């Protein structure tokens, strides 16, 4: 059973930065994608960002483009989400996600096609 273990998150003031990380226990070399979704109170879960293991191609939600950067360390089976210029509307529980087979990063944006989920980590941005 593949497990995704996330870390990072916390409380930060608007304009600040945080970094999330997520390590997978199972990854077929050179395939698939990983990334994050988030869910704010009273809202549906939404896609945030994704990256492919093979090419490192990335894909972002419009709401975070230019502020968030996703990266990967293949040797550590770990992906990172650097979040800068945080806004109160970024407050949510962030869920790491993995799709076993994905040619392009945007393949992960389909929530119904996610194969594995992490436990979620809280990010709170105060105004």
PDB file of N, CA and C in Angstrom, residues 17-115:
ATOM      1  N   UNK A  17       5.655  33.194   3.675  1.00  0.00           N
ATOM      2  CA  UNK A  17       5.946  31.995   2.886  1.00  0.00           C
ATOM      3  C   UNK A  17       5.890  30.750   3.759  1.00  0.00           C
ATOM      4  N   UNK A  18       5.563  29.647   3.116  1.00  0.00           N
ATOM      5  CA  UNK A  18       5.612  28.337   3.745  1.00  0.00           C
ATOM      6  C   UNK A  18       6.034  27.326   2.689  1.00  0.00           C
ATOM      7  N   UNK A  19       6.571  26.198   3.141  1.00  0.00           N
ATOM      8  CA  UNK A  19       6.908  25.127   2.225  1.00  0.00           C
ATOM      9  C   UNK A  19       6.301  23.820   2.710  1.00  0.00           C
ATOM     10  N   UNK A  20       5.620  23.155   1.814  1.00  0.00           N
ATOM     11  CA  UNK A  20       5.088  21.824   2.080  1.00  0.00           C
ATOM     12  C   UNK A  20       5.966  20.796   1.392  1.00  0.00           C
ATOM     13  N   UNK A  21       6.032  19.623   1.976  1.00  0.00           N
ATOM     14  CA  UNK A  21       6.725  18.517   1.327  1.00  0.00           C
ATOM     15  C   UNK A  21       5.860  17.276   1.433  1.00  0.00           C
ATOM     16  N   UNK A  22       6.079  16.357   0.529  1.00  0.00           N
ATOM     17  CA  UNK A  22       5.325  15.109   0.521  1.00  0.00           C
ATOM     18  C   UNK A  22       6.199  14.011  -0.045  1.00  0.00           C
ATOM     19  N   UNK A  23       6.332  12.935   0.704  1.00  0.00           N
ATOM     20  CA  UNK A  23       7.152  11.801   0.298  1.00  0.00           C
ATOM     21  C   UNK A  23       6.261  10.596   0.054  1.00  0.00           C
ATOM     22  N   UNK A  24       6.505   9.948  -1.081  1.00  0.00           N
ATOM     23  CA  UNK A  24       5.739   8.759  -1.411  1.00  0.00           C
ATOM     24  C   UNK A  24       6.543   7.503  -1.109  1.00  0.00           C
ATOM     25  N   UNK A  25       5.853   6.482  -0.636  1.00  0.00           N
ATOM     26  CA  UNK A  25       6.521   5.214  -0.353  1.00  0.00           C
ATOM     27  C   UNK A  25       6.534   4.308  -1.563  1.00  0.00           C
ATOM     28  N   UNK A  26       5.837   4.691  -2.638  1.00  0.00           N
ATOM     29  CA  UNK A  26       5.763   3.846  -3.805  1.00  0.00           C
ATOM     30  C   UNK A  26       5.711   4.672  -5.077  1.00  0.00           C
ATOM     31  N   UNK A  27       6.703   4.452  -5.926  1.00  0.00           N
ATOM     32  CA  UNK A  27       6.729   5.189  -7.191  1.00  0.00           C
ATOM     33  C   UNK A  27       7.437   4.345  -8.231  1.00  0.00           C
ATOM     34  N   UNK A  28       6.764   4.138  -9.343  1.00  0.00           N
ATOM     35  CA  UNK A  28       7.411   3.461 -10.459  1.00  0.00           C
ATOM     36  C   UNK A  28       8.350   4.448 -11.131  1.00  0.00           C
ATOM     37  N   UNK A  29       9.591   4.035 -11.266  1.00  0.00           N
ATOM     38  CA  UNK A  29      10.602   4.946 -11.777  1.00  0.00           C
ATOM     39  C   UNK A  29      10.170   5.564 -13.092  1.00  0.00           C
ATOM     40  N   UNK A  30      10.217   6.899 -13.151  1.00  0.00           N
ATOM     41  CA  UNK A  30       9.970   7.621 -14.380  1.00  0.00           C
ATOM     42  C   UNK A  30       8.522   7.754 -14.782  1.00  0.00           C
ATOM     43  N   UNK A  31       7.599   7.487 -13.873  1.00  0.00           N
ATOM     44  CA  UNK A  31       6.204   7.610 -14.281  1.00  0.00           C
ATOM     45  C   UNK A  31       5.390   8.307 -13.212  1.00  0.00           C
ATOM     46  N   UNK A  32       4.249   8.821 -13.616  1.00  0.00           N
ATOM     47  CA  UNK A  32       3.311   9.384 -12.678  1.00  0.00           C
ATOM     48  C   UNK A  32       3.549  10.839 -12.360  1.00  0.00           C
ATOM     49  N   UNK A  33       2.688  11.339 -11.518  1.00  0.00           N
ATOM     50  CA  UNK A  33       2.756  12.732 -11.106  1.00  0.00           C
ATOM     51  C   UNK A  33       2.304  12.858  -9.668  1.00  0.00           C
ATOM     52  N   UNK A  34       2.774  13.910  -9.044  1.00  0.00           N
ATOM     53  CA  UNK A  34       2.352  14.223  -7.674  1.00  0.00           C
ATOM     54  C   UNK A  34       2.057  15.698  -7.556  1.00  0.00           C
ATOM     55  N   UNK A  35       1.312  16.046  -6.540  1.00  0.00           N
ATOM     56  CA  UNK A  35       0.992  17.447  -6.342  1.00  0.00           C
ATOM     57  C   UNK A  35       0.089  17.642  -5.153  1.00  0.00           C
ATOM     58  N   UNK A  36      -0.631  18.750  -5.168  1.00  0.00           N
ATOM     59  CA  UNK A  36      -1.504  19.089  -4.053  1.00  0.00           C
ATOM     60  C   UNK A  36      -2.873  19.577  -4.501  1.00  0.00           C
ATOM     61  N   UNK A  37      -3.844  19.241  -3.673  1.00  0.00           N
ATOM     62  CA  UNK A  37      -5.162  19.841  -3.707  1.00  0.00           C
ATOM     63  C   UNK A  37      -5.337  20.565  -2.374  1.00  0.00           C
ATOM     64  N   UNK A  38      -6.349  21.395  -2.275  1.00  0.00           N
ATOM     65  CA  UNK A  38      -6.657  22.040  -0.999  1.00  0.00           C
ATOM     66  C   UNK A  38      -8.158  22.179  -0.835  1.00  0.00           C
ATOM     67  N   UNK A  39      -8.552  22.243   0.439  1.00  0.00           N
ATOM     68  CA  UNK A  39      -9.967  22.403   0.751  1.00  0.00           C
ATOM     69  C   UNK A  39     -10.128  23.405   1.877  1.00  0.00           C
ATOM     70  N   UNK A  40     -10.790  24.484   1.566  1.00  0.00           N
ATOM     71  CA  UNK A  40     -11.082  25.515   2.557  1.00  0.00           C
ATOM     72  C   UNK A  40     -12.411  25.194   3.236  1.00  0.00           C
ATOM     73  N   UNK A  41     -12.629  25.719   4.423  1.00  0.00           N
ATOM     74  CA  UNK A  41     -13.880  25.455   5.132  1.00  0.00           C
ATOM     75  C   UNK A  41     -15.098  25.837   4.300  1.00  0.00           C
ATOM     76  N   UNK A  42     -16.021  24.897   4.177  1.00  0.00           N
ATOM     77  CA  UNK A  42     -17.248  25.171   3.456  1.00  0.00           C
ATOM     78  C   UNK A  42     -17.122  25.146   1.949  1.00  0.00           C
ATOM     79  N   UNK A  43     -15.955  24.784   1.451  1.00  0.00           N
ATOM     80  CA  UNK A  43     -15.743  24.756   0.004  1.00  0.00           C
ATOM     81  C   UNK A  43     -15.340  23.366  -0.455  1.00  0.00           C
ATOM     82  N   UNK A  44     -15.452  23.150  -1.747  1.00  0.00           N
ATOM     83  CA  UNK A  44     -15.034  21.883  -2.316  1.00  0.00           C
ATOM     84  C   UNK A  44     -13.510  21.855  -2.459  1.00  0.00           C
ATOM     85  N   UNK A  45     -12.997  20.649  -2.497  1.00  0.00           N
ATOM     86  CA  UNK A  45     -11.551  20.495  -2.691  1.00  0.00           C
ATOM     87  C   UNK A  45     -11.197  20.935  -4.105  1.00  0.00           C
ATOM     88  N   UNK A  46     -10.066  21.644  -4.226  1.00  0.00           N
ATOM     89  CA  UNK A  46      -9.646  22.149  -5.531  1.00  0.00           C
ATOM     90  C   UNK A  46      -8.178  21.831  -5.778  1.00  0.00           C
ATOM     91  N   UNK A  47      -7.845  21.727  -7.042  1.00  0.00           N
ATOM     92  CA  UNK A  47      -6.482  21.452  -7.465  1.00  0.00           C
ATOM     93  C   UNK A  47      -5.604  22.674  -7.225  1.00  0.00           C
ATOM     94  N   UNK A  48      -4.332  22.417  -6.859  1.00  0.00           N
ATOM     95  CA  UNK A  48      -3.385  23.504  -6.626  1.00  0.00           C
ATOM     96  C   UNK A  48      -2.213  23.442  -7.608  1.00  0.00           C
ATOM     97  N   UNK A  49      -1.463  22.350  -7.592  1.00  0.00           N
ATOM     98  CA  UNK A  49      -0.270  22.254  -8.424  1.00  0.00           C
ATOM     99  C   UNK A  49       0.129  20.793  -8.577  1.00  0.00           C
ATOM    100  N   UNK A  50       0.851  20.496  -9.665  1.00  0.00           N
ATOM    101  CA  UNK A  50       1.313  19.139  -9.916  1.00  0.00           C
ATOM    102  C   UNK A  50       2.619  19.161 -10.688  1.00  0.00           C
ATOM    103  N   UNK A  51       3.358  18.040 -10.590  1.00  0.00           N
ATOM    104  CA  UNK A  51       4.620  17.890 -11.299  1.00  0.00           C
ATOM    105  C   UNK A  51       4.771  16.425 -11.689  1.00  0.00           C
ATOM    106  N   UNK A  52       5.341  16.180 -12.864  1.00  0.00           N
ATOM    107  CA  UNK A  52       5.586  14.807 -13.287  1.00  0.00           C
ATOM    108  C   UNK A  52       6.966  14.364 -12.829  1.00  0.00           C
ATOM    109  N   UNK A  53       7.084  13.080 -12.559  1.00  0.00           N
ATOM    110  CA  UNK A  53       8.376  12.548 -12.153  1.00  0.00           C
ATOM    111  C   UNK A  53       9.358  12.497 -13.325  1.00  0.00           C
ATOM    112  N   UNK A  54       8.876  12.161 -14.495  1.00  0.00           N
ATOM    113  CA  UNK A  54       9.782  11.915 -15.624  1.00  0.00           C
ATOM    114  C   UNK A  54      10.415  13.196 -16.142  1.00  0.00           C
ATOM    115  N   UNK A  55       9.599  14.151 -16.573  1.00  0.00           N
ATOM    116  CA  UNK A  55      10.131  15.348 -17.206  1.00  0.00           C
ATOM    117  C   UNK A  55      10.188  16.547 -16.277  1.00  0.00           C
ATOM    118  N   UNK A  56       9.478  16.470 -15.160  1.00  0.00           N
ATOM    119  CA  UNK A  56       9.415  17.625 -14.273  1.00  0.00           C
ATOM    120  C   UNK A  56       8.479  18.706 -14.774  1.00  0.00           C
ATOM    121  N   UNK A  57       7.616  18.350 -15.713  1.00  0.00           N
ATOM    122  CA  UNK A  57       6.667  19.361 -16.179  1.00  0.00           C
ATOM    123  C   UNK A  57       5.711  19.714 -15.059  1.00  0.00           C
ATOM    124  N   UNK A  58       5.299  20.952 -15.024  1.00  0.00           N
ATOM    125  CA  UNK A  58       4.454  21.438 -13.939  1.00  0.00           C
ATOM    126  C   UNK A  58       3.136  22.001 -14.454  1.00  0.00           C
ATOM    127  N   UNK A  59       2.188  22.100 -13.539  1.00  0.00           N
ATOM    128  CA  UNK A  59       0.887  22.655 -13.880  1.00  0.00           C
ATOM    129  C   UNK A  59       0.322  23.280 -12.611  1.00  0.00           C
ATOM    130  N   UNK A  60      -0.231  24.486 -12.752  1.00  0.00           N
ATOM    131  CA  UNK A  60      -0.717  25.229 -11.593  1.00  0.00           C
ATOM    132  C   UNK A  60      -2.150  25.708 -11.806  1.00  0.00           C
ATOM    133  N   UNK A  61      -2.851  25.825 -10.718  1.00  0.00           N
ATOM    134  CA  UNK A  61      -4.132  26.508 -10.754  1.00  0.00           C
ATOM    135  C   UNK A  61      -3.870  27.992 -10.970  1.00  0.00           C
ATOM    136  N   UNK A  62      -4.766  28.656 -11.653  1.00  0.00           N
ATOM    137  CA  UNK A  62      -4.576  30.075 -11.939  1.00  0.00           C
ATOM    138  C   UNK A  62      -4.446  30.896 -10.652  1.00  0.00           C
ATOM    139  N   UNK A  63      -5.113  30.452  -9.609  1.00  0.00           N
ATOM    140  CA  UNK A  63      -5.133  31.218  -8.371  1.00  0.00           C
ATOM    141  C   UNK A  63      -3.776  31.252  -7.657  1.00  0.00           C
ATOM    142  N   UNK A  64      -2.884  30.329  -8.007  1.00  0.00           N
ATOM    143  CA  UNK A  64      -1.585  30.274  -7.328  1.00  0.00           C
ATOM    144  C   UNK A  64      -0.417  30.516  -8.279  1.00  0.00           C
ATOM    145  N   UNK A  65      -0.697  30.616  -9.552  1.00  0.00           N
ATOM    146  CA  UNK A  65       0.366  30.792 -10.543  1.00  0.00           C
ATOM    147  C   UNK A  65       1.160  32.059 -10.256  1.00  0.00           C
ATOM    148  N   UNK A  66       2.476  31.915 -10.279  1.00  0.00           N
ATOM    149  CA  UNK A  66       3.334  33.057 -10.001  1.00  0.00           C
ATOM    150  C   UNK A  66       3.674  33.225  -8.526  1.00  0.00           C
ATOM    151  N   UNK A  67       2.955  32.554  -7.662  1.00  0.00           N
ATOM    152  CA  UNK A  67       3.222  32.633  -6.215  1.00  0.00           C
ATOM    153  C   UNK A  67       3.723  31.308  -5.651  1.00  0.00           C
ATOM    154  N   UNK A  68       3.227  30.212  -6.177  1.00  0.00           N
ATOM    155  CA  UNK A  68       3.605  28.883  -5.699  1.00  0.00           C
ATOM    156  C   UNK A  68       4.528  28.229  -6.716  1.00  0.00           C
ATOM    157  N   UNK A  69       5.478  27.436  -6.216  1.00  0.00           N
ATOM    158  CA  UNK A  69       6.382  26.693  -7.079  1.00  0.00           C
ATOM    159  C   UNK A  69       6.469  25.260  -6.591  1.00  0.00           C
ATOM    160  N   UNK A  70       6.216  24.321  -7.490  1.00  0.00           N
ATOM    161  CA  UNK A  70       6.312  22.906  -7.144  1.00  0.00           C
ATOM    162  C   UNK A  70       7.611  22.357  -7.728  1.00  0.00           C
ATOM    163  N   UNK A  71       8.268  21.485  -6.961  1.00  0.00           N
ATOM    164  CA  UNK A  71       9.517  20.892  -7.430  1.00  0.00           C
ATOM    165  C   UNK A  71       9.593  19.455  -6.916  1.00  0.00           C
ATOM    166  N   UNK A  72      10.572  18.713  -7.397  1.00  0.00           N
ATOM    167  CA  UNK A  72      10.684  17.317  -6.979  1.00  0.00           C
ATOM    168  C   UNK A  72      12.133  16.945  -6.741  1.00  0.00           C
ATOM    169  N   UNK A  73      12.326  15.972  -5.890  1.00  0.00           N
ATOM    170  CA  UNK A  73      13.629  15.344  -5.665  1.00  0.00           C
ATOM    171  C   UNK A  73      13.409  13.856  -5.884  1.00  0.00           C
ATOM    172  N   UNK A  74      13.765  13.392  -7.066  1.00  0.00           N
ATOM    173  CA  UNK A  74      13.482  12.007  -7.429  1.00  0.00           C
ATOM    174  C   UNK A  74      14.222  11.014  -6.541  1.00  0.00           C
ATOM    175  N   UNK A  75      15.400  11.371  -6.119  1.00  0.00           N
ATOM    176  CA  UNK A  75      16.196  10.464  -5.281  1.00  0.00           C
ATOM    177  C   UNK A  75      15.520  10.233  -3.928  1.00  0.00           C
ATOM    178  N   UNK A  76      14.753  11.226  -3.488  1.00  0.00           N
ATOM    179  CA  UNK A  76      14.085  11.129  -2.190  1.00  0.00           C
ATOM    180  C   UNK A  76      12.595  10.809  -2.328  1.00  0.00           C
ATOM    181  N   UNK A  77      12.118  10.641  -3.553  1.00  0.00           N
ATOM    182  CA  UNK A  77      10.684  10.407  -3.792  1.00  0.00           C
ATOM    183  C   UNK A  77       9.824  11.478  -3.119  1.00  0.00           C
ATOM    184  N   UNK A  78      10.303  12.697  -3.185  1.00  0.00           N
ATOM    185  CA  UNK A  78       9.670  13.795  -2.463  1.00  0.00           C
ATOM    186  C   UNK A  78       9.383  14.959  -3.399  1.00  0.00           C
ATOM    187  N   UNK A  79       8.227  15.551  -3.212  1.00  0.00           N
ATOM    188  CA  UNK A  79       7.878  16.776  -3.921  1.00  0.00           C
ATOM    189  C   UNK A  79       7.709  17.897  -2.902  1.00  0.00           C
ATOM    190  N   UNK A  80       7.930  19.115  -3.374  1.00  0.00           N
ATOM    191  CA  UNK A  80       7.860  20.276  -2.508  1.00  0.00           C
ATOM    192  C   UNK A  80       6.933  21.320  -3.122  1.00  0.00           C
ATOM    193  N   UNK A  81       6.263  22.056  -2.267  1.00  0.00           N
ATOM    194  CA  UNK A  81       5.448  23.175  -2.717  1.00  0.00           C
ATOM    195  C   UNK A  81       5.888  24.411  -1.948  1.00  0.00           C
ATOM    196  N   UNK A  82       6.600  25.276  -2.634  1.00  0.00           N
ATOM    197  CA  UNK A  82       7.019  26.535  -2.039  1.00  0.00           C
ATOM    198  C   UNK A  82       5.916  27.556  -2.270  1.00  0.00           C
ATOM    199  N   UNK A  83       5.380  28.080  -1.179  1.00  0.00           N
ATOM    200  CA  UNK A  83       4.253  29.009  -1.267  1.00  0.00           C
ATOM    201  C   UNK A  83       4.710  30.383  -0.784  1.00  0.00           C
ATOM    202  N   UNK A  84       4.739  31.326  -1.702  1.00  0.00           N
ATOM    203  CA  UNK A  84       5.142  32.692  -1.390  1.00  0.00           C
ATOM    204  C   UNK A  84       3.967  33.638  -1.553  1.00  0.00           C
ATOM    205  N   UNK A  85       4.135  34.829  -1.013  1.00  0.00           N
ATOM    206  CA  UNK A  85       3.087  35.861  -1.115  1.00  0.00           C
ATOM    207  C   UNK A  85       1.722  35.297  -0.733  1.00  0.00           C
ATOM    208  N   UNK A  86       1.697  34.615   0.378  1.00  0.00           N
ATOM    209  CA  UNK A  86       0.459  33.953   0.794  1.00  0.00           C
ATOM    210  C   UNK A  86      -0.635  34.956   1.126  1.00  0.00           C
ATOM    211  N   UNK A  87      -1.856  34.564   0.826  1.00  0.00           N
ATOM    212  CA  UNK A  87      -3.034  35.394   1.051  1.00  0.00           C
ATOM    213  C   UNK A  87      -3.981  34.661   2.008  1.00  0.00           C
ATOM    214  N   UNK A  88      -4.837  35.395   2.695  1.00  0.00           N
ATOM    215  CA  UNK A  88      -5.811  34.726   3.574  1.00  0.00           C
ATOM    216  C   UNK A  88      -6.649  33.693   2.837  1.00  0.00           C
ATOM    217  N   UNK A  89      -6.910  33.923   1.571  1.00  0.00           N
ATOM    218  CA  UNK A  89      -7.714  32.963   0.800  1.00  0.00           C
ATOM    219  C   UNK A  89      -6.968  31.685   0.477  1.00  0.00           C
ATOM    220  N   UNK A  90      -5.691  31.624   0.799  1.00  0.00           N
ATOM    221  CA  UNK A  90      -4.937  30.375   0.652  1.00  0.00           C
ATOM    222  C   UNK A  90      -5.141  29.451   1.856  1.00  0.00           C
ATOM    223  N   UNK A  91      -5.806  29.949   2.876  1.00  0.00           N
ATOM    224  CA  UNK A  91      -6.071  29.137   4.062  1.00  0.00           C
ATOM    225  C   UNK A  91      -6.912  27.924   3.699  1.00  0.00           C
ATOM    226  N   UNK A  92      -6.395  26.759   4.041  1.00  0.00           N
ATOM    227  CA  UNK A  92      -7.074  25.504   3.688  1.00  0.00           C
ATOM    228  C   UNK A  92      -6.281  24.328   4.256  1.00  0.00           C
ATOM    229  N   UNK A  93      -6.903  23.170   4.170  1.00  0.00           N
ATOM    230  CA  UNK A  93      -6.160  21.933   4.399  1.00  0.00           C
ATOM    231  C   UNK A  93      -5.607  21.505   3.047  1.00  0.00           C
ATOM    232  N   UNK A  94      -4.304  21.279   3.007  1.00  0.00           N
ATOM    233  CA  UNK A  94      -3.639  20.912   1.770  1.00  0.00           C
ATOM    234  C   UNK A  94      -3.386  19.405   1.758  1.00  0.00           C
ATOM    235  N   UNK A  95      -3.825  18.769   0.678  1.00  0.00           N
ATOM    236  CA  UNK A  95      -3.702  17.323   0.548  1.00  0.00           C
ATOM    237  C   UNK A  95      -2.714  16.979  -0.558  1.00  0.00           C
ATOM    238  N   UNK A  96      -1.735  16.167  -0.211  1.00  0.00           N
ATOM    239  CA  UNK A  96      -0.822  15.648  -1.212  1.00  0.00           C
ATOM    240  C   UNK A  96      -1.538  14.560  -2.012  1.00  0.00           C
ATOM    241  N   UNK A  97      -1.237  14.469  -3.296  1.00  0.00           N
ATOM    242  CA  UNK A  97      -1.913  13.498  -4.157  1.00  0.00           C
ATOM    243  C   UNK A  97      -0.925  12.898  -5.134  1.00  0.00           C
ATOM    244  N   UNK A  98      -1.191  11.674  -5.538  1.00  0.00           N
ATOM    245  CA  UNK A  98      -0.318  10.982  -6.486  1.00  0.00           C
ATOM    246  C   UNK A  98      -1.162  10.222  -7.500  1.00  0.00           C
ATOM    247  N   UNK A  99      -0.731  10.305  -8.736  1.00  0.00           N
ATOM    248  CA  UNK A  99      -1.334   9.507  -9.789  1.00  0.00           C
ATOM    249  C   UNK A  99      -0.242   8.646 -10.385  1.00  0.00           C
ATOM    250  N   UNK A 100      -0.462   7.363 -10.462  1.00  0.00           N
ATOM    251  CA  UNK A 100       0.598   6.428 -10.850  1.00  0.00           C
ATOM    252  C   UNK A 100       1.066   6.640 -12.280  1.00  0.00           C
ATOM    253  N   UNK A 101       0.138   6.921 -13.183  1.00  0.00           N
ATOM    254  CA  UNK A 101       0.499   7.100 -14.582  1.00  0.00           C
ATOM    255  C   UNK A 101      -0.002   8.468 -15.027  1.00  0.00           C
ATOM    256  N   UNK A 102       0.918   9.294 -15.489  1.00  0.00           N
ATOM    257  CA  UNK A 102       0.544  10.638 -15.938  1.00  0.00           C
ATOM    258  C   UNK A 102       1.628  11.156 -16.873  1.00  0.00           C
ATOM    259  N   UNK A 103       1.262  11.339 -18.126  1.00  0.00           N
ATOM    260  CA  UNK A 103       2.228  11.850 -19.101  1.00  0.00           C
ATOM    261  C   UNK A 103       2.519  13.325 -18.861  1.00  0.00           C
ATOM    262  N   UNK A 104       1.504  14.053 -18.522  1.00  0.00           N
ATOM    263  CA  UNK A 104       1.614  15.487 -18.268  1.00  0.00           C
ATOM    264  C   UNK A 104       1.093  15.812 -16.865  1.00  0.00           C
ATOM    265  N   UNK A 105       1.584  16.898 -16.315  1.00  0.00           N
ATOM    266  CA  UNK A 105       1.227  17.262 -14.954  1.00  0.00           C
ATOM    267  C   UNK A 105      -0.264  17.548 -14.805  1.00  0.00           C
ATOM    268  N   UNK A 106      -0.889  18.087 -15.852  1.00  0.00           N
ATOM    269  CA  UNK A 106      -2.301  18.422 -15.722  1.00  0.00           C
ATOM    270  C   UNK A 106      -3.186  17.183 -15.578  1.00  0.00           C
ATOM    271  N   UNK A 107      -2.634  16.003 -15.804  1.00  0.00           N
ATOM    272  CA  UNK A 107      -3.392  14.764 -15.592  1.00  0.00           C
ATOM    273  C   UNK A 107      -3.793  14.631 -14.120  1.00  0.00           C
ATOM    274  N   UNK A 108      -2.999  15.203 -13.224  1.00  0.00           N
ATOM    275  CA  UNK A 108      -3.302  15.083 -11.799  1.00  0.00           C
ATOM    276  C   UNK A 108      -4.456  15.981 -11.391  1.00  0.00           C
ATOM    277  N   UNK A 109      -4.777  16.984 -12.218  1.00  0.00           N
ATOM    278  CA  UNK A 109      -5.800  17.949 -11.836  1.00  0.00           C
ATOM    279  C   UNK A 109      -7.194  17.333 -11.772  1.00  0.00           C
ATOM    280  N   UNK A 110      -7.370  16.169 -12.358  1.00  0.00           N
ATOM    281  CA  UNK A 110      -8.641  15.465 -12.309  1.00  0.00           C
ATOM    282  C   UNK A 110      -8.707  14.710 -10.987  1.00  0.00           C
ATOM    283  N   UNK A 111      -9.442  15.254 -10.030  1.00  0.00           N
ATOM    284  CA  UNK A 111      -9.491  14.661  -8.691  1.00  0.00           C
ATOM    285  C   UNK A 111      -9.950  13.214  -8.726  1.00  0.00           C
ATOM    286  N   UNK A 112     -10.828  12.880  -9.646  1.00  0.00           N
ATOM    287  CA  UNK A 112     -11.338  11.520  -9.729  1.00  0.00           C
ATOM    288  C   UNK A 112     -10.317  10.506 -10.186  1.00  0.00           C
ATOM    289  N   UNK A 113      -9.198  10.983 -10.724  1.00  0.00           N
ATOM    290  CA  UNK A 113      -8.174  10.080 -11.224  1.00  0.00           C
ATOM    291  C   UNK A 113      -6.981   9.952 -10.265  1.00  0.00           C
ATOM    292  N   UNK A 114      -7.070  10.591  -9.110  1.00  0.00           N
ATOM    293  CA  UNK A 114      -5.995  10.483  -8.128  1.00  0.00           C
ATOM    294  C   UNK A 114      -5.994   9.074  -7.537  1.00  0.00           C
ATOM    295  N   UNK A 115      -4.817   8.465  -7.475  1.00  0.00           N
ATOM    296  CA  UNK A 115      -4.700   7.097  -6.957  1.00  0.00           C
ATOM    297  C   UNK A 115      -4.463   7.064  -5.447  1.00  0.00           C
TER     298      UNK A 115
END
